[in-house]
Amino acid sequence: MKIIKKIQMIFLVLLIISCKSAKKSEEIRMSFQKYLESRNINIEKLDDSNYTDFYMDFLDFKTKSALSKNPFLKLNEVYMYEGPNVITFCIFSDESKVYLNRINKKSTEYIIKTDDENLKIKKQLKLDFLGNFDLQDNLIKVSRNERELSSKERDDCDVGYINGDSIHFIEKYRTKKFAYKKKWLAKTYKTDYVFYYQPNINITRFERTKDHNPYYLIEGAFKIELEPEKDRMTELLEKAKF
């Protein structure tokens, strides 16, 4: 009798999951159809190739719409982290992707001091695709997948929160590729990286080609925000290779 009840319970759970999946699929289909109608496109006239292209556009549209409603993160703008030797610049795009590059603080090729003692990027700096990010209210996770800045093939997730004009990354751990979930038995490491919004940096975006991801070129003035007493701590943390 107990075995029969267990089987019935399992069947009921599977049925509920199946119904929810079917309902979710129908909701997505209807949402996609409304998106096509908003662009005066008849879904019945799409072939397989066009259907795939338009569906990918639809997914991008959904991502951008969801992110645009978030009041915390400044999309398509530059954030900066200053370590003891290196300055890191990154952009969080409205496609839920992260672009990044670093320069040495003593680089005369890229940096000069301005009259007000701030710094300026005097030569355009290229920010390349690093990975993707997930945003829930003011909580952010960054899945680092590309290793253009390092020879190591590692997949890490950085976890943090947004507070005003700054993003505080407080921990990281290993993941599977293109994922945010911690890898089984992976250790969580405490971190302390603060990225500050830089409104005076100019941004130019270059779109995807057949061989390359989109990328950004940045140029302009920025402020150093790091508190002197944190120098020793960030020096130790930077050895972990953000």
Tab-separated table of C-alpha atoms in Angstrom:
chain	number	residue	atom	x	y	z
A	1	MET	CA	0.000	0.000	0.000
A	2	LYS	CA	2.813	2.390	0.911
A	3	ILE	CA	4.596	1.594	-2.361
A	4	ILE	CA	1.442	2.367	-4.345
A	5	LYS	CA	1.063	5.720	-2.564
A	6	LYS	CA	4.672	6.571	-3.291
A	7	ILE	CA	4.197	5.737	-6.980
A	8	GLN	CA	1.049	7.855	-7.084
A	9	MET	CA	2.876	10.754	-5.439
A	10	ILE	CA	5.765	10.525	-7.901
A	11	PHE	CA	3.315	10.426	-10.812
A	12	LEU	CA	1.493	13.472	-9.432
A	13	VAL	CA	4.736	15.432	-9.070
A	14	LEU	CA	5.803	14.543	-12.618
A	15	LEU	CA	2.376	15.559	-13.911
A	16	ILE	CA	2.567	18.927	-12.149
A	17	ILE	CA	6.081	19.542	-13.534
A	18	SER	CA	4.906	18.589	-17.012
A	19	CYS	CA	1.900	20.931	-16.802
A	20	LYS	CA	4.060	23.784	-15.556
A	21	SER	CA	6.566	23.223	-18.368
A	22	ALA	CA	3.784	23.153	-20.952
A	23	LYS	CA	2.258	26.329	-19.512
A	24	LYS	CA	5.668	28.052	-19.503
A	25	SER	CA	6.310	27.006	-23.104
A	26	GLU	CA	2.938	28.366	-24.162
A	27	GLU	CA	3.615	31.660	-22.383
A	28	ILE	CA	6.962	31.994	-24.177
A	29	ARG	CA	5.353	31.143	-27.537
A	30	MET	CA	2.643	33.768	-27.040
A	31	SER	CA	5.211	36.344	-25.920
A	32	PHE	CA	7.337	35.610	-28.997
A	33	GLN	CA	4.309	35.936	-31.259
A	34	LYS	CA	3.432	39.330	-29.731
A	35	TYR	CA	7.032	40.439	-30.266
A	36	LEU	CA	6.820	39.484	-33.951
A	37	GLU	CA	3.479	41.255	-34.303
A	38	SER	CA	5.005	44.413	-32.828
A	39	ARG	CA	7.491	44.255	-35.723
A	40	ASN	CA	4.758	43.460	-38.305
A	41	ILE	CA	6.128	39.961	-38.919
A	42	ASN	CA	3.870	36.973	-39.582
A	43	ILE	CA	5.125	33.949	-37.652
A	44	GLU	CA	3.533	31.577	-40.200
A	45	LYS	CA	5.763	32.923	-42.985
A	46	LEU	CA	9.069	32.327	-41.229
A	47	ASP	CA	11.362	29.560	-42.438
A	48	ASP	CA	13.698	27.703	-40.063
A	49	SER	CA	16.609	30.098	-40.563
A	50	ASN	CA	14.554	33.264	-40.114
A	51	TYR	CA	12.703	31.762	-37.167
A	52	THR	CA	15.993	31.117	-35.334
A	53	ASP	CA	17.312	34.625	-36.054
A	54	PHE	CA	14.123	36.314	-34.905
A	55	TYR	CA	13.888	34.112	-31.826
A	56	MET	CA	17.432	35.096	-30.811
A	57	ASP	CA	16.457	38.743	-31.312
A	58	PHE	CA	13.425	38.104	-29.119
A	59	LEU	CA	15.575	36.648	-26.328
A	60	ASP	CA	17.889	39.683	-26.526
A	61	PHE	CA	14.839	41.942	-26.366
A	62	LYS	CA	13.569	40.136	-23.242
A	63	THR	CA	16.967	40.430	-21.568
A	64	LYS	CA	17.282	44.135	-22.354
A	65	SER	CA	13.722	44.823	-21.200
A	66	ALA	CA	14.290	43.063	-17.871
A	67	LEU	CA	17.645	44.756	-17.244
A	68	SER	CA	16.326	48.210	-18.157
A	69	LYS	CA	13.849	47.967	-15.279
A	70	ASN	CA	16.610	47.398	-12.729
A	71	PRO	CA	17.376	50.703	-10.928
A	72	PHE	CA	20.746	49.676	-9.464
A	73	LEU	CA	23.202	48.819	-12.241
A	74	LYS	CA	24.320	51.425	-14.789
A	75	LEU	CA	24.212	49.592	-18.089
A	76	ASN	CA	26.590	50.330	-20.980
A	77	GLU	CA	28.656	52.564	-18.692
A	78	VAL	CA	32.197	52.221	-17.317
A	79	TYR	CA	33.069	50.973	-13.833
A	80	MET	CA	36.651	50.995	-12.539
A	81	TYR	CA	38.615	49.100	-9.886
A	82	GLU	CA	42.028	50.335	-8.723
A	83	GLY	CA	44.526	47.825	-7.416
A	84	PRO	CA	48.031	48.657	-6.188
A	85	ASN	CA	49.589	48.122	-9.635
A	86	VAL	CA	46.751	47.708	-12.128
A	87	ILE	CA	43.564	49.585	-12.992
A	88	THR	CA	40.639	47.477	-14.264
A	89	PHE	CA	37.851	48.897	-16.418
A	90	CYS	CA	34.638	47.043	-17.180
A	91	ILE	CA	31.266	47.569	-18.837
A	92	PHE	CA	28.033	45.698	-18.067
A	93	SER	CA	26.030	45.718	-21.288
A	94	ASP	CA	22.243	45.564	-21.644
A	95	GLU	CA	22.760	42.133	-23.250
A	96	SER	CA	23.803	40.757	-19.845
A	97	LYS	CA	27.471	40.567	-20.903
A	98	VAL	CA	30.650	41.898	-19.297
A	99	TYR	CA	33.541	43.555	-21.150
A	100	LEU	CA	36.885	44.193	-19.450
A	101	ASN	CA	40.503	45.274	-19.745
A	102	ARG	CA	43.344	46.268	-17.418
A	103	ILE	CA	46.233	48.698	-17.663
A	104	ASN	CA	49.279	49.257	-15.499
A	105	LYS	CA	48.975	52.331	-13.273
A	106	LYS	CA	52.379	53.536	-14.429
A	107	SER	CA	51.573	53.165	-18.119
A	108	THR	CA	52.574	56.363	-19.921
A	109	GLU	CA	51.094	54.915	-23.091
A	110	TYR	CA	47.540	55.067	-21.752
A	111	ILE	CA	47.407	57.341	-18.679
A	112	ILE	CA	48.204	60.992	-17.981
A	113	LYS	CA	47.390	63.259	-15.043
A	114	THR	CA	44.914	66.082	-15.546
A	115	ASP	CA	45.153	69.592	-14.082
A	116	ASP	CA	42.858	68.638	-11.189
A	117	GLU	CA	45.103	65.673	-10.306
A	118	ASN	CA	42.669	63.118	-11.685
A	119	LEU	CA	43.745	60.666	-14.378
A	120	LYS	CA	42.858	60.475	-18.055
A	121	ILE	CA	42.967	57.694	-20.622
A	122	LYS	CA	44.818	59.468	-23.408
A	123	LYS	CA	44.692	56.554	-25.870
A	124	GLN	CA	41.614	54.498	-26.656
A	125	LEU	CA	41.526	51.298	-24.599
A	126	LYS	CA	39.749	48.205	-25.911
A	127	LEU	CA	37.400	46.271	-23.607
A	128	ASP	CA	36.781	42.683	-24.741
A	129	PHE	CA	34.112	40.161	-23.820
A	130	LEU	CA	34.837	38.485	-20.477
A	131	GLY	CA	31.620	36.642	-19.588
A	132	ASN	CA	27.992	37.079	-18.572
A	133	PHE	CA	26.244	38.478	-15.546
A	134	ASP	CA	23.030	37.780	-13.658
A	135	LEU	CA	21.218	40.551	-11.816
A	136	GLN	CA	18.584	40.153	-9.103
A	137	ASP	CA	17.671	43.531	-7.565
A	138	ASN	CA	21.041	44.855	-6.300
A	139	LEU	CA	22.714	41.425	-6.186
A	140	ILE	CA	25.031	40.599	-9.082
A	141	LYS	CA	26.868	37.483	-10.251
A	142	VAL	CA	29.526	37.522	-12.960
A	143	SER	CA	30.377	34.312	-14.791
A	144	ARG	CA	33.889	34.729	-16.191
A	145	ASN	CA	34.292	32.480	-19.219
A	146	GLU	CA	36.738	34.060	-21.660
A	147	ARG	CA	40.420	34.043	-20.837
A	148	GLU	CA	41.702	36.736	-23.173
A	149	LEU	CA	43.678	38.288	-20.293
A	150	SER	CA	45.211	35.059	-19.032
A	151	SER	CA	46.477	31.759	-20.369
A	152	LYS	CA	44.600	29.838	-17.673
A	153	GLU	CA	41.355	28.104	-18.607
A	154	ARG	CA	39.214	28.650	-15.525
A	155	ASP	CA	35.538	29.341	-15.031
A	156	ASP	CA	34.751	31.443	-11.984
A	157	CYS	CA	31.734	33.257	-10.606
A	158	ASP	CA	32.117	36.546	-8.737
A	159	VAL	CA	29.299	37.481	-6.365
A	160	GLY	CA	28.609	40.990	-5.146
A	161	TYR	CA	26.125	43.749	-4.511
A	162	ILE	CA	25.503	47.237	-5.888
A	163	ASN	CA	25.525	50.180	-3.512
A	164	GLY	CA	24.892	53.543	-5.176
A	165	ASP	CA	27.671	54.210	-7.692
A	166	SER	CA	29.806	51.253	-6.622
A	167	ILE	CA	29.786	47.477	-7.062
A	168	HIS	CA	31.260	45.421	-4.210
A	169	PHE	CA	32.429	41.917	-5.150
A	170	ILE	CA	32.722	39.950	-1.925
A	171	GLU	CA	33.256	36.299	-2.926
A	172	LYS	CA	34.117	33.973	-5.792
A	173	TYR	CA	34.026	30.250	-6.575
A	174	ARG	CA	34.554	27.786	-9.438
A	175	THR	CA	31.671	26.897	-11.755
A	176	LYS	CA	30.952	24.926	-14.879
A	177	LYS	CA	31.386	26.858	-18.128
A	178	PHE	CA	28.816	29.613	-18.722
A	179	ALA	CA	27.219	29.004	-15.323
A	180	TYR	CA	26.620	30.764	-12.008
A	181	LYS	CA	26.067	27.718	-9.812
A	182	LYS	CA	29.001	26.633	-7.657
A	183	LYS	CA	30.839	23.555	-8.882
A	184	TRP	CA	30.467	20.506	-6.664
A	185	LEU	CA	32.951	20.674	-3.744
A	186	ALA	CA	34.257	24.043	-4.956
A	187	LYS	CA	35.500	26.350	-2.232
A	188	THR	CA	34.121	29.874	-1.781
A	189	TYR	CA	36.799	32.542	-1.429
A	190	LYS	CA	36.167	35.885	0.248
A	191	THR	CA	37.147	38.919	-1.842
A	192	ASP	CA	37.005	42.694	-1.530
A	193	TYR	CA	36.909	44.391	-4.937
A	194	VAL	CA	35.051	47.690	-5.294
A	195	PHE	CA	34.278	48.990	-8.783
A	196	TYR	CA	33.298	52.672	-9.021
A	197	TYR	CA	31.115	54.207	-11.718
A	198	GLN	CA	33.039	56.575	-14.014
A	199	PRO	CA	30.612	58.970	-15.765
A	200	ASN	CA	33.301	60.975	-17.601
A	201	ILE	CA	34.681	58.128	-19.682
A	202	ASN	CA	33.524	58.116	-23.309
A	203	ILE	CA	32.413	54.828	-24.838
A	204	THR	CA	32.249	53.607	-28.430
A	205	ARG	CA	30.737	50.193	-29.180
A	206	PHE	CA	31.681	48.066	-32.171
A	207	GLU	CA	29.247	45.345	-33.174
A	208	ARG	CA	29.822	41.640	-33.675
A	209	THR	CA	31.467	40.396	-36.860
A	210	LYS	CA	31.768	36.823	-38.118
A	211	ASP	CA	35.079	36.366	-36.332
A	212	HIS	CA	34.752	38.569	-33.243
A	213	ASN	CA	32.432	39.410	-30.377
A	214	PRO	CA	31.323	43.024	-29.927
A	215	TYR	CA	33.836	45.198	-28.102
A	216	TYR	CA	34.137	48.703	-26.663
A	217	LEU	CA	36.711	51.472	-26.942
A	218	ILE	CA	36.926	53.866	-23.992
A	219	GLU	CA	38.667	57.201	-23.464
A	220	GLY	CA	38.330	60.042	-20.949
A	221	ALA	CA	38.944	61.167	-17.362
A	222	PHE	CA	38.364	59.084	-14.240
A	223	LYS	CA	38.797	59.384	-10.480
A	224	ILE	CA	40.853	57.258	-8.134
A	225	GLU	CA	38.582	56.215	-5.252
A	226	LEU	CA	40.711	53.709	-3.340
A	227	GLU	CA	41.265	54.505	0.317
A	228	PRO	CA	44.981	54.449	1.311
A	229	GLU	CA	44.409	52.095	4.232
A	230	LYS	CA	43.087	49.466	1.824
A	231	ASP	CA	46.274	49.346	-0.258
A	232	ARG	CA	47.792	46.427	1.628
A	233	MET	CA	44.569	44.405	1.568
A	234	THR	CA	43.985	44.885	-2.164
A	235	GLU	CA	47.617	44.053	-2.891
A	236	LEU	CA	47.124	40.669	-1.237
A	237	LEU	CA	43.785	40.088	-2.932
A	238	GLU	CA	45.034	41.003	-6.378
A	239	LYS	CA	47.504	38.136	-6.184
A	240	ALA	CA	44.440	35.890	-6.555
A	241	LYS	CA	44.053	37.320	-10.108
A	242	PHE	CA	40.575	38.834	-10.329
